Short mmCIF file of C-alpha atoms and ligand atoms in Angstrom, two decimals:
data_model
loop_
_atom_site.label_atom_id
_atom_site.label_comp_id
_atom_site.label_asym_id
_atom_site.label_seq_id
_atom_site.Cartn_x
_atom_site.Cartn_y
_atom_site.Cartn_z
CA UNK A 1 -20.80 -16.46 -13.11
CA UNK A 2 -17.24 -17.46 -12.53
CA UNK A 3 -15.19 -14.98 -10.55
CA UNK A 4 -12.26 -13.63 -12.47
CA UNK A 5 -8.94 -13.82 -10.70
CA UNK A 6 -6.72 -10.80 -11.25
CA UNK A 7 -3.70 -11.86 -9.21
CA UNK A 8 -2.80 -15.44 -8.44
CA UNK A 9 0.04 -15.86 -5.94
CA UNK A 10 1.43 -19.32 -5.35
CA UNK A 11 3.96 -20.45 -2.76
CA UNK A 12 5.73 -17.11 -2.87
CA UNK A 13 8.87 -17.21 -0.78
CA UNK A 14 11.76 -14.86 -0.07
CA UNK A 15 14.80 -15.66 2.00
CA UNK A 16 17.34 -12.87 2.48
CA UNK A 17 20.89 -13.37 3.65
CA UNK A 18 21.41 -11.47 6.89
CA UNK A 19 24.62 -9.64 7.81
CA UNK A 20 26.00 -12.57 9.78
CA UNK A 21 25.17 -14.99 6.97
CA UNK A 22 22.02 -16.27 8.68
CA UNK A 23 18.85 -16.67 6.60
CA UNK A 24 16.05 -14.15 7.07
CA UNK A 25 12.80 -15.75 5.97
CA UNK A 26 10.87 -12.62 5.07
CA UNK A 27 8.07 -14.38 3.15
CA UNK A 28 7.30 -18.06 3.73
CA UNK A 29 5.28 -19.63 0.95
CA UNK A 30 2.36 -17.26 0.57
CA UNK A 31 -0.56 -18.21 -1.70
CA UNK A 32 -3.55 -16.00 -2.38
CA UNK A 33 -6.02 -14.95 -5.08
CA UNK A 34 -7.13 -11.38 -5.67
CA UNK A 35 -10.41 -11.13 -7.55
CA UNK A 36 -11.11 -8.70 -10.33
CA UNK A 37 -12.46 -5.43 -8.97
CA UNK A 38 -11.94 -6.03 -5.29
CA UNK A 39 -9.97 -4.18 -2.64
CA UNK A 40 -7.77 -6.79 -1.04
CA UNK A 41 -5.66 -5.89 1.97
CA UNK A 42 -2.59 -7.35 3.55
CA UNK A 43 -2.74 -6.44 7.22
CA UNK A 44 0.22 -7.08 9.46
CA UNK A 45 2.68 -5.49 11.86
CA UNK A 46 5.97 -3.92 10.80
CA UNK A 47 8.37 -6.54 9.51
CA UNK A 48 5.59 -9.01 8.64
CA UNK A 49 6.65 -9.21 4.99
CA UNK A 50 4.18 -6.90 3.25
CA UNK A 51 6.69 -4.84 1.27
CA UNK A 52 8.72 -7.90 0.32
CA UNK A 53 5.56 -9.56 -0.99
CA UNK A 54 4.56 -6.48 -3.01
CA UNK A 55 8.09 -6.14 -4.40
CA UNK A 56 8.02 -9.73 -5.63
CA UNK A 57 4.59 -9.57 -7.19
CA UNK A 58 5.42 -6.34 -8.97
CA UNK A 59 8.58 -7.79 -10.50
CA UNK A 60 11.04 -5.65 -8.51
CA UNK A 61 12.43 -8.50 -6.46
CA UNK A 62 13.05 -12.06 -7.60
CA UNK A 63 11.31 -14.66 -5.43
CA UNK A 64 13.41 -17.39 -3.83
CA UNK A 65 10.55 -19.72 -4.75
CA UNK A 66 7.03 -19.45 -6.11
CA UNK A 67 5.42 -17.06 -8.55
CA UNK A 68 2.56 -14.66 -9.14
CA UNK A 69 0.35 -14.36 -12.21
CA UNK A 70 -1.27 -11.07 -13.09
CA UNK A 71 -4.14 -11.38 -15.52
CA UNK A 72 -2.73 -14.84 -16.28
CA UNK A 73 0.82 -13.62 -16.97
CA UNK A 74 3.66 -14.82 -14.81
CA UNK A 75 5.53 -11.91 -13.24
CA UNK A 76 8.80 -13.84 -13.46
CA UNK A 77 8.40 -15.32 -16.95
CA UNK A 78 6.31 -12.69 -18.75
CA UNK A 79 7.12 -9.54 -16.79
CA UNK A 80 6.29 -7.12 -19.61
CA UNK A 81 2.75 -8.40 -20.12
CA UNK A 82 2.16 -8.68 -16.39
CA UNK A 83 3.46 -5.19 -15.64
CA UNK A 84 1.26 -3.63 -18.32
CA UNK A 85 -1.77 -4.32 -16.16
CA UNK A 86 -0.16 -2.99 -13.03
CA UNK A 87 0.48 0.32 -11.25
CA UNK A 88 2.55 0.51 -8.08
CA UNK A 89 2.48 3.07 -5.29
CA UNK A 90 5.58 2.26 -3.26
CA UNK A 91 5.99 2.72 0.47
CA UNK A 92 8.95 5.03 -0.06
CA UNK A 93 8.05 8.21 -1.90
CA UNK A 94 9.98 8.34 -5.16
CA UNK A 95 9.57 11.81 -6.64
CA UNK A 96 11.91 14.58 -7.79
CA UNK A 97 11.70 17.24 -5.06
CA UNK A 98 12.83 20.17 -7.21
CA UNK A 99 10.34 19.46 -9.98
CA UNK A 100 6.67 20.39 -9.79
CA UNK A 101 3.93 17.80 -9.35
CA UNK A 102 3.06 18.10 -13.03
CA UNK A 103 6.69 17.82 -14.15
CA UNK A 104 7.04 14.65 -12.10
CA UNK A 105 3.94 13.17 -13.72
CA UNK A 106 5.23 14.21 -17.17
CA UNK A 107 8.59 12.61 -16.46
CA UNK A 108 7.15 9.28 -15.33
CA UNK A 109 4.56 9.38 -18.11
CA UNK A 110 7.34 9.59 -20.69
CA UNK A 111 8.97 6.58 -19.09
CA UNK A 112 5.75 4.71 -19.80
CA UNK A 113 6.00 5.83 -23.43
CA UNK A 114 3.33 8.53 -23.33
CA UNK A 115 3.92 11.80 -25.15
CA UNK A 116 2.28 14.85 -26.70
CA UNK A 117 -1.44 15.35 -26.20
CA UNK A 118 -1.94 11.79 -24.89
CA UNK A 119 0.45 12.55 -22.07
CA UNK A 120 -1.00 15.96 -21.22
CA UNK A 121 -4.56 14.60 -21.27
CA UNK A 122 -3.59 11.75 -18.99
CA UNK A 123 -1.78 14.06 -16.59
CA UNK A 124 -4.80 16.38 -16.55
CA UNK A 125 -7.09 13.50 -15.60
CA UNK A 126 -4.76 12.38 -12.86
CA UNK A 127 -4.22 15.84 -11.40
CA UNK A 128 -7.99 16.11 -11.09
CA UNK A 129 -8.42 12.60 -9.74
CA UNK A 130 -5.94 13.12 -6.91
CA UNK A 131 -7.26 16.63 -6.35
CA UNK A 132 -4.04 18.56 -6.96
CA UNK A 133 -5.08 20.86 -9.79
CA UNK A 134 -4.37 24.03 -7.84
CA UNK A 135 -0.95 22.93 -6.70
CA UNK A 136 0.18 21.10 -9.84
CA UNK A 137 2.83 23.68 -10.76
CA UNK A 138 4.37 23.87 -7.29
CA UNK A 139 7.57 22.06 -6.47
CA UNK A 140 7.27 18.75 -4.64
CA UNK A 141 9.63 19.97 -1.89
CA UNK A 142 6.94 22.45 -0.81
CA UNK A 143 4.33 19.67 -0.41
CA UNK A 144 3.15 18.03 2.78
CA UNK A 145 3.60 14.28 3.20
CA UNK A 146 -0.04 13.72 2.30
CA UNK A 147 0.18 15.72 -0.90
CA UNK A 148 3.35 13.89 -1.96
CA UNK A 149 1.49 10.66 -1.36
CA UNK A 150 -1.27 11.80 -3.70
CA UNK A 151 1.27 12.61 -6.43
CA UNK A 152 2.74 9.15 -5.86
CA UNK A 153 -0.69 7.62 -6.36
CA UNK A 154 -0.97 9.68 -9.54
CA UNK A 155 2.31 8.24 -10.82
CA UNK A 156 0.93 4.75 -10.18
CA UNK A 157 -2.06 5.55 -12.39
CA UNK A 158 -0.19 6.90 -15.44
CA UNK A 159 -0.20 3.71 -17.47
CA UNK A 160 -3.97 3.21 -16.93
CA UNK A 161 -3.48 0.01 -14.95
CA UNK A 162 -6.34 -2.39 -14.18
CA UNK A 163 -4.66 -3.22 -10.91
CA UNK A 164 -2.86 -1.05 -8.39
CA UNK A 165 -0.67 -1.97 -5.43
CA UNK A 166 -0.49 0.52 -2.59
CA UNK A 167 2.04 -0.16 0.13
CA UNK A 168 1.15 1.58 3.41
CA UNK A 169 -0.02 4.74 1.64
CA UNK A 170 -1.23 6.40 4.85
CA UNK A 171 1.94 6.09 6.89
CA UNK A 172 3.34 9.40 8.08
CA UNK A 173 0.50 11.63 6.94
CA UNK A 174 -2.02 13.69 8.85
CA UNK A 175 -5.59 12.46 9.49
CA UNK A 176 -7.17 14.72 6.88
CA UNK A 177 -4.89 13.52 4.09
CA UNK A 178 -5.29 10.00 5.34
CA UNK A 179 -9.02 10.34 4.87
CA UNK A 180 -8.41 11.56 1.32
CA UNK A 181 -6.15 8.62 0.52
CA UNK A 182 -8.77 6.18 1.78
CA UNK A 183 -11.45 7.92 -0.27
CA UNK A 184 -9.16 7.77 -3.30
CA UNK A 185 -8.76 4.02 -2.86
CA UNK A 186 -12.53 3.58 -2.83
CA UNK A 187 -12.94 5.83 -5.88
CA UNK A 188 -10.34 3.80 -7.77
CA UNK A 189 -12.56 0.80 -7.26
CA UNK A 190 -15.94 2.44 -7.72
CA UNK A 191 -15.27 5.00 -10.45
CA UNK A 192 -12.50 3.26 -12.35
CA UNK A 193 -13.37 -0.36 -11.71
CA UNK A 194 -9.85 -1.07 -10.56
CA UNK A 195 -8.54 -3.93 -8.48
CA UNK A 196 -6.55 -2.75 -5.47
CA UNK A 197 -4.00 -4.53 -3.32
CA UNK A 198 -3.57 -2.46 -0.20
CA UNK A 199 -1.19 -2.96 2.70
CA UNK A 200 -1.29 -1.50 6.18
CA UNK A 201 -0.51 -2.19 9.79
CA UNK A 202 -3.58 -0.17 10.80
CA UNK A 203 -6.63 -2.30 11.38
CA UNK A 204 -9.16 0.54 11.38
CA UNK A 205 -8.49 1.54 7.79
CA UNK A 206 -8.22 -2.03 6.55
CA UNK A 207 -11.54 -2.76 8.21
CA UNK A 208 -13.11 0.21 6.50
CA UNK A 209 -12.03 -0.20 2.89
CA UNK A 210 -11.40 -3.89 2.22
CA UNK A 211 -13.56 -6.46 0.50
CA UNK A 212 -11.23 -9.19 1.71
CA UNK A 213 -8.31 -9.21 4.10
CA UNK A 214 -5.28 -11.42 4.63
CA UNK A 215 -3.62 -11.14 8.01
CA UNK A 216 0.12 -11.59 7.61
CA UNK A 217 2.57 -12.24 10.43
CA UNK A 218 6.20 -13.39 10.31
CA UNK A 219 5.98 -13.92 6.55
CA UNK A 220 2.87 -16.10 6.64
CA UNK A 221 -0.82 -15.57 6.05
CA UNK A 222 -2.44 -16.62 9.29
CA UNK A 223 -6.03 -15.81 8.31
CA UNK A 224 -7.94 -14.67 5.26
CA UNK A 225 -11.49 -13.65 4.48
CA UNK A 226 -14.04 -10.88 4.63
CA UNK A 227 -14.20 -8.89 7.84
CA UNK A 228 -17.27 -10.90 8.85
CA UNK A 229 -15.56 -14.20 8.17
CA UNK A 230 -12.47 -13.23 10.14
CA UNK A 231 -14.50 -12.06 13.09
CA UNK A 232 -16.49 -15.29 13.09
CA UNK A 233 -13.23 -17.11 13.75
CA UNK A 234 -13.07 -15.58 17.19
CA UNK A 235 -16.65 -16.49 17.94
CA UNK A 236 -18.10 -12.97 18.03
CA UNK A 237 -16.84 -12.20 21.49
CA UNK A 238 -16.61 -8.68 22.81
CA UNK A 239 -13.47 -7.58 24.59
CA UNK A 240 -13.95 -5.68 27.83
CA UNK A 241 -11.08 -3.89 29.48
CA UNK A 242 -11.12 -2.51 33.01
CA UNK A 243 -8.37 -0.14 34.01
CA UNK A 244 -7.43 -0.67 37.64
CA UNK A 245 -4.24 1.38 38.07
CA UNK A 246 -1.86 0.06 40.72
CA UNK A 247 -4.38 -2.22 42.44
CA UNK A 248 -3.61 -5.91 42.32
CA UNK A 249 -6.19 -8.34 40.99
CA UNK A 250 -6.40 -11.81 42.48
CA UNK A 251 -6.78 -15.06 40.60
CA UNK A 252 -9.83 -15.69 42.75
CA UNK A 253 -11.55 -12.61 41.41
CA UNK A 254 -10.69 -13.50 37.80
CA UNK A 255 -12.13 -16.97 38.40
CA UNK A 256 -15.30 -15.45 39.87
CA UNK A 257 -15.79 -13.33 36.72
CA UNK A 258 -15.72 -16.48 34.63
CA UNK A 259 -17.76 -18.64 36.91
CA UNK A 260 -20.50 -16.23 37.94
CA UNK A 261 -21.18 -14.20 34.80
CA UNK A 262 -22.91 -15.68 31.79
CA UNK A 263 -21.06 -15.39 28.48
CA UNK A 264 -17.62 -14.77 29.97
CA UNK A 265 -15.03 -17.07 28.40
CA UNK A 266 -11.81 -15.64 29.78
CA UNK A 267 -10.54 -13.10 32.27
CA UNK A 268 -6.94 -12.06 32.59
CA UNK A 269 -4.90 -9.40 34.33
CA UNK A 270 -1.96 -7.47 32.90
CA UNK A 271 0.21 -4.97 34.61
CA UNK A 272 2.32 -2.73 32.48
CA UNK A 273 4.95 -0.36 33.76
CA UNK A 274 5.01 2.63 31.50
CA UNK A 275 8.33 4.41 31.88
CA UNK A 276 8.21 8.14 31.49
CA UNK A 277 10.87 8.91 28.91
CA UNK A 278 11.44 12.49 29.98
CA UNK A 279 11.98 11.97 33.66
CA UNK A 280 13.54 9.67 36.17
CA UNK A 281 10.33 9.69 38.15
CA UNK A 282 8.69 6.41 39.05
CA UNK A 283 7.25 4.49 36.15
CA UNK A 284 3.53 4.75 36.09
CA UNK A 285 1.68 1.50 36.46
CA UNK A 286 -1.24 0.58 34.29
CA UNK A 287 -3.14 -2.46 35.47
CA UNK A 288 -5.72 -3.83 33.07
CA UNK A 289 -8.24 -6.65 33.39
CA UNK A 290 -9.23 -8.06 29.99
CA UNK A 291 -12.43 -10.05 29.78
CA UNK A 292 -13.70 -11.82 26.69
CA UNK A 293 -17.46 -12.24 26.72
CA UNK A 294 -20.34 -13.00 24.45
CA UNK A 295 -22.73 -10.04 24.62
CA UNK A 296 -20.18 -8.06 26.60
CA UNK A 297 -22.47 -5.11 27.29
CA UNK A 298 -24.98 -7.38 28.94
CA UNK A 299 -22.30 -8.94 31.13
CA UNK A 300 -20.96 -5.59 32.26
CA UNK A 301 -23.23 -4.77 35.24
CA UNK A 302 -22.64 -8.16 36.86
CA UNK A 303 -18.89 -7.90 36.30
CA UNK A 304 -18.79 -4.47 37.92
CA UNK A 305 -20.89 -5.64 40.86
CA UNK A 306 -18.50 -8.54 41.49
CA UNK A 307 -15.47 -6.23 41.20
CA UNK A 308 -17.03 -3.85 43.69
CA UNK A 309 -17.89 -6.70 46.00
CA UNK A 310 -14.22 -7.77 45.96
CA UNK A 311 -13.09 -4.24 46.73
CA UNK A 312 -11.66 -3.56 43.27
CA UNK A 313 -12.07 -0.01 42.11
CA UNK A 314 -12.60 -0.03 38.33
CA UNK A 315 -11.24 3.28 37.05
CA UNK A 316 -12.49 3.02 33.48
CA UNK A 317 -14.28 0.55 31.27
CA UNK A 318 -14.01 -0.08 27.57
CA UNK A 319 -16.20 -2.46 25.57
CA UNK A 320 -14.95 -3.32 22.12
CA UNK A 321 -17.04 -5.18 19.66
CA UNK A 322 -15.23 -7.90 17.73
CA UNK A 323 -12.68 -6.33 15.42
CA UNK A 324 -9.50 -7.22 13.55
CA UNK A 325 -7.42 -6.30 16.57
CA UNK A 326 -9.28 -9.03 18.43
CA UNK A 327 -8.72 -11.49 15.59
CA UNK A 328 -4.99 -10.75 15.59
CA UNK A 329 -4.82 -11.07 19.36
CA UNK A 330 -6.72 -14.33 19.20
CA UNK A 331 -4.42 -15.80 16.54
CA UNK A 332 -1.04 -14.59 17.77
CA UNK A 333 -1.47 -13.73 21.43
CA UNK A 334 -0.03 -10.29 20.61
CA UNK A 335 -1.59 -6.93 19.96
CA UNK A 336 -1.28 -5.69 16.38
CA UNK A 337 -0.02 -2.34 17.62
CA UNK A 338 3.06 -3.73 19.36
N1 ADP B 401 16.79 -6.39 1.59
C1 ADP B 401 16.64 -7.03 2.75
N2 ADP B 401 17.64 -7.71 3.32
C2 ADP B 401 17.48 -8.36 4.50
N3 ADP B 401 16.34 -8.42 5.17
C3 ADP B 401 15.28 -7.77 4.66
C4 ADP B 401 15.36 -7.02 3.43
N4 ADP B 401 14.15 -6.47 3.17
C5 ADP B 401 13.36 -6.84 4.20
N5 ADP B 401 14.02 -7.61 5.08
C6 ADP B 401 13.46 -8.23 6.30
O1 ADP B 401 12.35 -9.00 5.91
C7 ADP B 401 11.30 -8.89 6.86
C8 ADP B 401 10.04 -8.36 6.20
O2 ADP B 401 10.25 -7.00 5.83
P1 ADP B 401 9.16 -6.16 5.04
O3 ADP B 401 8.69 -6.94 3.87
O4 ADP B 401 9.75 -4.83 4.77
O5 ADP B 401 7.98 -6.06 6.11
P2 ADP B 401 6.75 -5.03 6.21
O6 ADP B 401 6.65 -4.33 4.88
O7 ADP B 401 5.56 -5.90 6.50
O8 ADP B 401 7.05 -4.10 7.32
C9 ADP B 401 11.83 -8.01 7.98
O9 ADP B 401 12.35 -8.85 8.96
C10 ADP B 401 12.91 -7.23 7.29
O10 ADP B 401 13.89 -6.82 8.22
MG1 MG B 402 6.62 -2.33 4.47
#
């Protein structure tokens, strides 16, 4: 069976004019396909171009170059047809604070042309779906960030879209509500058969919910695939980190780790001075040895023996199995968190 493509993005580009007249290349020729019924994530640090991409493929921002087709309809040339298939949950919460959750949904529902019993039935379904029945008549200004986010998701569902874009829907909300948002995303796919485009800078959640992932950095997609495919790119290596505090680590020792322990492909030492913001006291020093190794757990005893032999006191050990953080590090040389 041929896979149906829901969103087809080709050579999408956005160049903004900066304050000093210089060009800001926010999105640099992105192409991707989102398949019908999948959860597809754009993962990238702040400023990578996620919101700009979403704004262009939802018809809110004109591309400098390129286009996107939704269900075969060009977002630039046939915006009405394209937008009919689409619901958007923006990064910024756009609700009326002095109206209740239900009044907000009614208001936006009317903008989509719903009215009467159709509207009230739809709002009922949505209030249940986002689990806000008990609070539906309370004003938005009394809601927590997580609850507002759920109303926002509800607004995105009013026109019964086949496809929904969610731009960093878990930013600024507590862990419990975050959990609920992630569950909602999965239910959109499983119970409603929807296609979801999800963006985040948090690799844990992207890893958990996505069928496929595009890693975006400086306006470009630097890798794309399933979690398994992405991890294969870094050769299934575990990342071991040894905290060593203020001790120095010699090049000789790093070389010994690589030479004497099977599976070790690299060993490096980083020393970070972490300034204490609240005091003028001495910055505290965090020395870390990072070792990439195949079957890291197996390599660990030998590594620790060699460290001990060299007089290095390892204060703590962490073994991380291959993950998206590792993929990002491998591709960019930077941590995703930075
Ligand atoms: N309206 C704008 N004018 C100028 N620069 C912008 C504008 N919107 C975004 N940018 C810049 O484009 C880049 C990508 O931003 P954005 O798409 O918001 O990234 P993300 O959503 O991944 O954090 C950033 O460098 C940002 O400063
Ligand atoms: Mg953004």
